[in-house]
Every structure is written in C-alpha cells, then in structure tokens.
Coordinates of C-alpha atoms and ligand atoms in Angstrom, one line a residue:
Chain V
M2 CA 88.1 99.8 59.1
R3 CA 87.0 103.4 58.6
T4 CA 83.3 102.8 58.3
P5 CA 82.9 100.8 61.5
I6 CA 84.9 103.6 63.3
L7 CA 82.5 106.2 61.9
L8 CA 79.6 104.2 63.0
V9 CA 80.9 103.9 66.6
G10 CA 81.5 107.6 66.7
L11 CA 78.0 108.3 65.5
L12 CA 76.5 106.0 68.0
A13 CA 78.6 107.6 70.8
L14 CA 77.6 111.1 69.9
A15 CA 74.0 110.6 68.9
P16 CA 72.4 110.3 72.3
A17 CA 73.9 113.5 73.6
A18 CA 72.3 115.4 70.7
R19 CA 68.8 115.1 72.0
L20 CA 68.7 114.6 75.7
A21 CA 65.0 115.3 75.8
A22 CA 64.1 112.7 73.3
Q23 CA 61.6 110.0 74.0
T24 CA 62.6 106.5 75.0
D25 CA 61.1 103.1 74.3
Y26 CA 62.0 99.6 75.2
Y27 CA 61.2 96.1 74.1
L28 CA 61.5 92.4 75.0
R29 CA 61.6 89.7 72.3
A30 CA 62.1 86.0 72.2
G31 CA 63.0 84.0 69.1
A32 CA 65.6 81.7 67.5
T33 CA 69.1 82.1 66.1
G34 CA 70.6 80.1 63.2
W35 CA 74.3 79.9 62.8
G36 CA 76.8 79.5 60.0
T37 CA 79.8 77.3 60.4
L38 CA 81.8 78.1 63.6
V39 CA 85.0 76.4 62.6
H40 CA 86.0 75.0 59.2
D41 CA 88.9 72.7 59.5
F42 CA 90.5 70.1 57.3
I43 CA 91.9 66.9 58.8
A44 CA 92.1 64.4 55.9
A45 CA 88.7 65.7 54.9
D46 CA 86.5 68.6 55.8
V47 CA 85.7 69.1 59.5
D48 CA 82.9 71.5 60.3
T49 CA 81.8 72.7 63.7
K50 CA 78.3 74.1 63.8
A51 CA 75.8 75.4 66.3
S52 CA 72.2 74.3 66.1
I53 CA 69.3 76.7 65.8
G54 CA 68.8 77.8 69.4
P55 CA 66.6 80.1 71.5
L56 CA 67.3 83.7 72.1
V57 CA 65.9 86.5 74.3
A58 CA 66.6 90.1 73.6
V59 CA 65.9 93.3 75.5
G60 CA 66.5 96.7 74.1
L61 CA 66.2 100.4 74.8
G62 CA 65.9 103.0 72.1
H63 CA 66.2 106.8 72.3
S64 CA 64.9 109.2 69.6
I65 CA 67.7 111.4 68.4
A66 CA 66.0 112.9 65.3
P67 CA 62.5 112.7 63.8
R68 CA 63.5 109.6 61.8
Y69 CA 66.4 108.2 63.9
R70 CA 66.9 106.4 67.1
A71 CA 69.9 105.2 69.0
G72 CA 69.9 102.5 71.6
V73 CA 71.3 99.4 73.1
E74 CA 70.2 95.8 72.6
L75 CA 71.2 92.9 74.9
T76 CA 70.7 89.3 73.9
L77 CA 71.2 85.9 75.4
S78 CA 71.3 82.7 73.3
S79 CA 72.1 79.0 73.6
S80 CA 72.8 76.5 70.9
A81 CA 74.0 72.9 70.8
L82 CA 77.5 72.5 69.3
R83 CA 78.5 69.6 67.1
T84 CA 81.3 68.7 64.7
E85 CA 80.7 66.8 61.5
Y86 CA 83.3 65.0 59.5
G87 CA 82.6 62.2 57.0
S88 CA 79.6 60.3 58.5
V89 CA 80.6 61.1 62.0
T90 CA 78.9 63.7 64.3
T91 CA 80.4 64.5 67.7
D92 CA 78.7 66.4 70.5
L93 CA 80.6 69.4 71.8
G94 CA 78.2 70.6 74.4
S95 CA 76.6 74.0 74.0
A96 CA 77.5 77.5 73.0
R97 CA 76.0 80.0 75.4
T98 CA 76.4 83.6 74.3
G99 CA 75.5 87.1 75.5
S100 CA 75.8 90.2 73.3
A101 CA 75.6 93.9 73.7
L102 CA 74.9 95.9 70.6
A103 CA 74.8 99.7 70.3
F104 CA 72.5 100.5 67.4
L105 CA 71.1 103.2 65.2
D106 CA 67.8 102.7 63.6
G107 CA 65.6 104.6 61.2
G108 CA 62.2 104.5 59.6
V109 CA 61.6 102.7 56.3
S110 CA 57.8 103.0 55.9
G111 CA 54.8 102.3 58.1
G112 CA 55.9 100.3 61.1
L113 CA 59.1 99.1 59.4
R114 CA 62.5 100.3 60.6
W115 CA 66.1 99.4 59.7
Q116 CA 68.7 98.9 62.3
A117 CA 72.5 98.7 62.3
G118 CA 74.8 98.3 65.2
L119 CA 78.2 97.4 66.6
G120 CA 79.0 95.7 69.8
F121 CA 80.4 92.6 71.4
L122 CA 79.5 88.9 71.5
H123 CA 80.6 87.0 74.5
Y124 CA 80.9 83.2 74.6
F125 CA 80.5 81.9 78.1
A126 CA 82.9 79.2 79.2
G127 CA 81.6 75.7 78.5
A128 CA 82.7 72.1 79.2
A129 CA 86.2 71.3 80.1
G130 CA 88.3 70.2 77.1
G131 CA 86.1 71.8 74.5
L132 CA 86.4 74.6 72.1
L133 CA 84.8 76.9 74.7
E134 CA 86.7 75.7 77.7
E135 CA 87.4 79.3 78.3
S136 CA 85.2 82.3 77.6
A137 CA 85.9 84.5 74.6
T138 CA 84.6 87.9 73.5
R139 CA 84.4 89.0 69.9
L140 CA 83.5 92.2 68.0
L141 CA 80.0 91.9 66.7
V142 CA 78.4 93.8 63.7
G143 CA 74.8 93.4 63.0
G144 CA 71.7 94.9 61.4
G145 CA 68.2 94.0 60.3
L146 CA 64.6 95.1 60.1
D147 CA 62.0 95.6 62.8
Y148 CA 58.3 95.7 62.3
R149 CA 56.0 97.2 64.8
R150 CA 52.3 97.6 65.0
P151 CA 49.9 98.6 67.9
L152 CA 48.6 95.7 69.8
L153 CA 47.3 97.0 73.1
A154 CA 46.8 100.5 74.5
A155 CA 50.4 101.0 75.5
W156 CA 52.1 97.9 73.9
D157 CA 53.1 97.2 70.4
L158 CA 53.7 93.9 68.8
T159 CA 57.3 93.8 67.5
V160 CA 58.9 91.4 65.1
A161 CA 62.6 91.6 64.3
A162 CA 64.8 89.9 61.7
R163 CA 68.5 90.2 62.3
Y164 CA 71.7 89.4 60.6
D165 CA 75.1 89.7 62.4
F166 CA 78.6 88.3 62.1
H167 CA 81.8 88.1 64.0
R168 CA 85.1 86.4 63.7
F169 CA 85.2 83.3 65.9
N170 CA 88.3 82.1 67.8
T171 CA 88.8 80.9 71.3
P172 CA 91.8 80.3 73.6
A173 CA 91.4 76.5 73.0
L174 CA 91.6 77.0 69.2
K175 CA 94.6 79.2 69.5
A176 CA 96.3 76.6 71.7
H177 CA 95.7 74.1 68.9
G178 CA 97.5 76.4 66.4
F179 CA 94.5 78.1 64.8
S180 CA 95.1 81.6 63.6
G181 CA 92.8 84.5 62.6
G182 CA 89.2 83.9 63.0
Q183 CA 86.3 82.1 61.3
G184 CA 83.8 84.5 59.9
V185 CA 80.5 83.4 61.5
Q186 CA 77.2 84.7 60.2
R187 CA 74.0 84.4 62.2
V188 CA 70.4 85.2 61.4
S189 CA 67.6 85.5 63.9
L190 CA 63.9 86.0 64.0
A191 CA 62.2 87.2 67.2
I192 CA 58.8 88.4 68.3
G193 CA 57.9 90.4 71.4
L194 CA 56.4 93.5 72.9
A195 CA 57.5 97.1 72.7
R196 CA 56.5 100.0 74.9
G197 CA 57.2 103.6 74.4
H198 CA 56.5 106.4 71.9
R199 CA 55.2 105.5 68.5
Chain F
M28 CA 74.4 107.9 55.4
S29 CA 72.5 105.0 54.0
R30 CA 75.2 104.6 51.4
R31 CA 77.9 104.4 54.1
L32 CA 75.9 101.9 56.0
A33 CA 75.4 99.8 52.9
A34 CA 79.1 99.9 52.2
A35 CA 79.9 99.0 55.7
A36 CA 77.5 96.0 55.6
L37 CA 79.0 94.8 52.3
A38 CA 82.6 95.1 53.6
L39 CA 81.7 93.2 56.8
L40 CA 79.8 90.6 54.8
C41 CA 82.9 89.8 52.8
A42 CA 85.0 89.7 55.9
G43 CA 82.5 87.3 57.4
C44 CA 83.1 84.8 54.6
S45 CA 86.7 83.9 55.4
D46 CA 87.8 80.8 57.2
I47 CA 89.9 80.5 60.3
G48 CA 93.5 79.5 59.7
S49 CA 93.8 75.8 60.5
P50 CA 97.0 74.4 62.1
S51 CA 99.2 72.2 59.9
R52 CA 99.1 68.6 61.0
A53 CA 101.7 67.4 58.6
D54 CA 104.1 66.5 61.4
I55 CA 102.8 63.0 62.2
Y56 CA 104.2 59.5 62.3
E57 CA 102.9 56.1 61.0
W58 CA 100.3 54.9 63.5
R59 CA 99.1 51.8 61.7
S60 CA 100.5 48.4 62.5
A61 CA 102.0 46.4 59.7
Q62 CA 101.5 42.7 60.5
G63 CA 102.9 40.2 57.9
G64 CA 102.1 42.5 55.0
D65 CA 98.8 43.5 56.4
T66 CA 98.1 47.0 57.7
L67 CA 95.8 47.4 60.7
S68 CA 94.2 50.7 61.5
F69 CA 91.9 51.1 64.4
H70 CA 90.0 53.8 66.3
W71 CA 87.1 53.8 68.6
P72 CA 83.7 54.6 66.9
Q73 CA 81.7 57.4 68.6
S74 CA 79.2 54.8 69.7
F75 CA 81.8 53.3 72.1
L76 CA 82.8 56.6 73.7
P77 CA 83.7 57.2 76.4
V78 CA 86.1 54.2 76.4
R79 CA 85.8 52.6 79.8
I80 CA 89.2 51.9 81.4
W81 CA 89.7 49.9 84.6
A82 CA 93.0 50.0 86.4
E83 CA 94.0 47.6 89.2
D84 CA 94.5 49.3 92.5
Q85 CA 98.2 48.5 92.7
H86 CA 101.1 51.0 93.0
G87 CA 99.1 54.0 92.0
L88 CA 97.8 52.6 88.7
P89 CA 94.2 54.2 89.0
A90 CA 95.7 57.7 89.4
Y91 CA 98.1 57.1 86.5
A92 CA 95.1 55.9 84.4
D93 CA 93.4 59.2 85.2
S94 CA 96.4 61.2 84.3
S95 CA 96.9 59.3 81.1
I96 CA 93.3 60.0 80.1
A97 CA 93.8 63.6 80.9
A98 CA 97.0 63.7 79.0
W99 CA 95.4 62.4 75.8
K100 CA 92.1 64.2 75.9
P101 CA 93.4 67.6 74.8
A102 CA 94.6 66.0 71.5
F103 CA 90.9 65.6 70.5
L104 CA 89.6 69.1 69.8
Y105 CA 86.4 67.7 68.4
H106 CA 85.9 65.0 71.0
E107 CA 86.9 62.3 68.6
W108 CA 88.0 60.1 71.5
D109 CA 87.1 60.2 75.2
A110 CA 87.7 57.8 78.1
V111 CA 86.7 57.4 81.7
R112 CA 88.0 55.2 84.4
V113 CA 85.4 52.7 85.8
A114 CA 85.4 51.0 89.1
D115 CA 84.3 47.6 87.9
S116 CA 86.5 45.6 85.5
S117 CA 83.5 43.7 84.2
E118 CA 82.3 46.9 82.6
A119 CA 85.7 47.9 81.1
D120 CA 86.8 48.1 77.5
V121 CA 90.4 48.3 78.6
I122 CA 91.8 46.5 81.6
V123 CA 95.1 47.7 83.1
R124 CA 96.8 45.2 85.5
Y125 CA 100.0 45.3 87.4
G126 CA 102.1 42.4 86.3
S127 CA 103.4 40.6 83.2
P128 CA 101.1 39.3 80.5
P129 CA 100.1 35.6 80.7
A130 CA 102.0 33.4 78.3
G131 CA 100.3 32.4 75.1
D132 CA 98.5 35.7 74.5
D133 CA 98.3 37.0 71.0
I134 CA 100.7 39.9 71.5
L135 CA 100.2 42.5 68.8
L136 CA 102.1 45.3 70.5
E137 CA 104.8 45.1 73.0
R138 CA 107.0 47.6 74.6
F139 CA 109.9 46.9 76.9
A140 CA 111.7 49.6 78.7
L141 CA 115.1 48.3 77.7
D142 CA 117.0 51.5 78.2
G143 CA 120.0 50.2 80.1
R144 CA 120.4 53.4 82.1
A145 CA 116.8 53.5 83.4
P146 CA 115.2 50.1 83.2
E147 CA 112.5 50.9 85.8
C148 CA 109.4 49.4 84.2
Q149 CA 107.9 47.7 81.2
A150 CA 104.4 47.3 79.8
T151 CA 102.5 45.4 77.1
T152 CA 99.2 46.2 75.4
L153 CA 97.3 43.3 73.9
P154 CA 94.7 44.3 71.4
H155 CA 93.6 40.9 70.2
V156 CA 92.6 41.3 66.6
D157 CA 90.8 38.3 65.0
D158 CA 90.5 37.3 61.4
A159 CA 87.3 39.3 61.0
R160 CA 89.4 42.4 62.0
E161 CA 87.6 42.9 65.2
V162 CA 89.4 43.8 68.4
H163 CA 88.2 41.6 71.3
L164 CA 87.1 43.5 74.3
P165 CA 88.3 44.2 76.8
M166 CA 91.8 45.1 75.6
H167 CA 94.5 44.2 78.2
V168 CA 97.4 46.3 79.3
Y169 CA 100.0 44.8 81.6
I170 CA 102.5 47.1 83.3
T171 CA 105.1 46.1 85.9
A172 CA 108.1 47.6 87.6
R173 CA 111.5 46.0 87.2
F174 CA 112.6 47.0 90.6
A175 CA 111.0 48.5 93.8
P176 CA 107.7 49.9 92.4
D177 CA 107.4 52.7 94.9
L178 CA 110.7 54.4 94.1
P179 CA 110.1 57.8 92.6
A180 CA 111.9 56.9 89.4
T181 CA 109.8 53.8 89.1
Q182 CA 106.6 55.7 89.8
A183 CA 107.5 58.2 87.1
C184 CA 108.2 55.3 84.7
L185 CA 104.8 53.7 85.5
A186 CA 103.0 57.0 84.9
L187 CA 104.5 57.8 81.5
T188 CA 104.5 54.2 80.3
L189 CA 100.8 53.9 81.1
T190 CA 100.2 57.1 79.0
H191 CA 102.2 55.4 76.2
E192 CA 100.0 52.2 76.5
I193 CA 96.8 54.2 76.6
G194 CA 98.1 55.7 73.3
H195 CA 98.2 52.2 71.9
T196 CA 94.7 51.5 73.1
L197 CA 93.2 54.5 71.5
G198 CA 94.6 53.4 68.1
I199 CA 98.3 54.3 67.8
F200 CA 99.4 50.8 66.9
A201 CA 102.9 51.7 66.1
H202 CA 105.9 53.6 67.6
S203 CA 107.3 57.0 66.8
S204 CA 110.9 57.3 65.9
H205 CA 111.3 60.6 67.8
P206 CA 112.5 60.3 71.4
E207 CA 110.6 63.5 72.3
D208 CA 107.2 61.7 71.6
I209 CA 105.4 59.7 74.3
M210 CA 104.8 57.0 71.6
Y211 CA 108.6 56.5 71.1
G212 CA 109.4 52.9 71.6
D213 CA 111.1 53.6 75.0
P214 CA 109.2 56.6 76.1
M215 CA 111.0 59.2 78.1
V216 CA 108.7 62.2 78.1
P217 CA 105.8 62.6 80.6
K218 CA 103.1 63.5 78.2
P219 CA 102.1 63.5 74.5
S220 CA 104.0 65.9 72.3
E221 CA 102.4 68.0 69.6
R222 CA 103.4 65.3 67.1
D223 CA 101.7 62.7 69.2
R224 CA 98.6 64.8 69.5
N225 CA 98.5 65.5 65.7
T226 CA 99.0 61.8 65.0
A227 CA 96.1 60.8 67.3
E228 CA 93.8 63.4 65.9
V229 CA 94.6 62.5 62.2
L230 CA 94.1 58.8 62.9
Y231 CA 90.5 59.5 64.1
H232 CA 89.8 61.2 60.8
T233 CA 91.2 58.4 58.7
P234 CA 89.1 55.3 57.9
A235 CA 89.9 52.3 60.1
N236 CA 89.9 48.7 58.9
V237 CA 89.7 47.2 62.4
S238 CA 86.7 47.8 64.7
P239 CA 85.9 46.8 68.2
A240 CA 83.9 43.7 68.7
P241 CA 80.5 44.2 70.4
R242 CA 80.8 44.8 74.1
P243 CA 80.2 41.5 76.0
Ligands
ZN314 ZN1 104.5 50.8 72.7

C-alpha cells in the first residue's frame, strides 16, 4: 500500500510547486478492451466479460518541472456485458463507466511520454436485476504512453495507449455472497487532439 | 522515482490477477425428477427466454404471477432464466388457471396443501414430458382455494403456492425436504430461500436431458 500512498501525496503536492506553469488539454476518442469482470464456478467455469467498447477522454495537464506534468483525466466508456458458461452466452446489458484519474507524466523521448495515475472508476447503475443494478465506485490505478506530434498551428495529434486495473465488486454481487474483488485489467487505445504548450 | 513507479505498477499488476471470492453453492437439494428409474432434468434454453406466463384473471392470479416471477428472478445472477407475464394465453409457454386439473392429464408433479392446520389452497403443475423427452408447451398450472378464495389467509396461500409452482415450471422438478424452502412439499414461506436460489442457479448450469418442444 505504501507506493500508491506516496503517489497520491506526490500528485496532491505537485501542482502547488509550480503555480505559474503552463497548462495544456486534450480530447481523445478510442476503444477499451476488458479482462474478465467476474470469474465464478457453478458446476463449470462462469465468466462475465465486457466487450470492447467506445471511450472518450478529456484531460488537463499542468507542467510542474521541465520534464514532468501533473493533471487530471476524465473518461466515459460503455461496453456490452455478457456471461459465458459452457456453450451458453447470456446478455447482461451494458456496463457504463466514468473515471477520474489524477496523473503524473514525464518525457521519454521525442513526442513520447509516460503517464501513471490513481483515481476512481464509477459504474453507473444498469438494468434491474443485473450485476450493476446499483452503481459502484472502485479505486483505479493506471498508466500508459502518450505520443504527440504537431498537426496544426495550435493543435497536436495525440495517441494514447493505456493500461489500468481495479478490483470489481458490486452490491448485487455482495448480496449473492461474493467477497473481495475481481482484479480487472483494461487496455485502451485512443486518438485525439491536444492543445497547449509543446 | 521511475523505480518506485515500476514497483508500484508491478505490485498492482499482481493484485489485478486475483479472482473474486465466489459464494459456496453447496447447500442445494435434488431438483431432478425420478420417474420409474428415469431421471428427468429440465431447464429453459436461452432461446426461449423470457418464458411467457399467462395467468387467468381470477382471485388475483395475475398479480401473484408477477410477484412469483419477481421472487425467482434474483436467483439468476447471470440471467440464466427470465419470465414475463403475457396478456394472451395463446402466446404463453406456461398457463396458470384457477381450478383443478382436468382428469386424465399426465401428472408429473403434484402438490397438495395437506397441512391439516392451514389447508387453504392446492396446486398442480403439469409439465407433460413425452417419450422424446420434450416438454409439451404450454405447461399448465392449476391452482385453487379450498375455502373462500378472498380470505387473507387463502390469498397468502395462493401467492406462495404459485411461487412454488413457478419454481416447478422453471425446472425444479422435485421438492425440498426443508420447511424453510419455498420448494418444500407443503410450502409455508413467502419467497425462495437462499437454498432455493442456489438450487435454481445450479440447475441452470447443469446439463438437462429434457428440452421444451418447439413453440406451437
Ligand atoms: Zn410442488
């Protein structure tokens, strides 16, 4: 637990260090792929998965040192939920999420930057009787790489590859006797425009 | 700092690999029907869902059908079973009527509320299984009061007994030996217990040897 706490502290303190720093912002759209949301066993394996789904992300970054930036990224995503067991696939509606991630990023080389962050992933309430009958909010940890190159006078092309994970559980699962949380890994790829200092 | 970040990423990666703790579903009862040495196991395939249930508009049966469906749905976390009430009996997979079953039907399951202290109602579910191990549709459920059907005690009996019969129609072709279960032979509780729900869920993950005949 120490490292995430250190990361949070760093992110909280960093913006104050350079109030006069420059700011940039971006908007991206892309797709998210999910690992298994719930692995269960009822006579045989039962896996609940989310399909690859669209995402939009907006972010704001603030320079805090020559090589480092701190910021916040907000994303929305939607994916179809299904459960598979044996040869059966059932439709569980959709998983709609919103996330807020406080991040720190730094230059790698050229237009390439790394990013790491900590925040929250919120599952919006879905269909009655489903896994997501009620909303749920989980701690989210993520990171990735951003590539940026000039496109127009004031706008850059930006491409981001992200990896994040959280531990999934919902009130409906708890009511069924599930405990702990399923480690869920997600990857996403998004493309968009960024504006601000280069 | 990059070493710390790498260590954090690695630790979180490992944490991300673990599975959620699944509930134990060991506490279940036998749901299959043993008929002359033959064991019959049935559940509705996904292609038939939602199961369409029609209830005769007598003594509150439509409302009890709705509450029965609502009582069973939460058992199916992964939407293995679902049902809706329909307005037209010609479209139904399950028909619930007020009254006694006609003589001569092939009665596979039968429940009579024979509790001498509270003999308010009785019901019968008739899943007609042919030699090809197909259940003829629609299935028929007959439910009737022994005394005045509008007495509160009789209404409560009709409600919980219909939930019991819907349990039969979804595939629980046997009775629990536990009085606290809705599928006990003479049901006394108003809704499915955890053991009922576990049994229903497990049966939908177990191969069936009886399937529904094509819809007419
Ligand atoms: Zn019965």
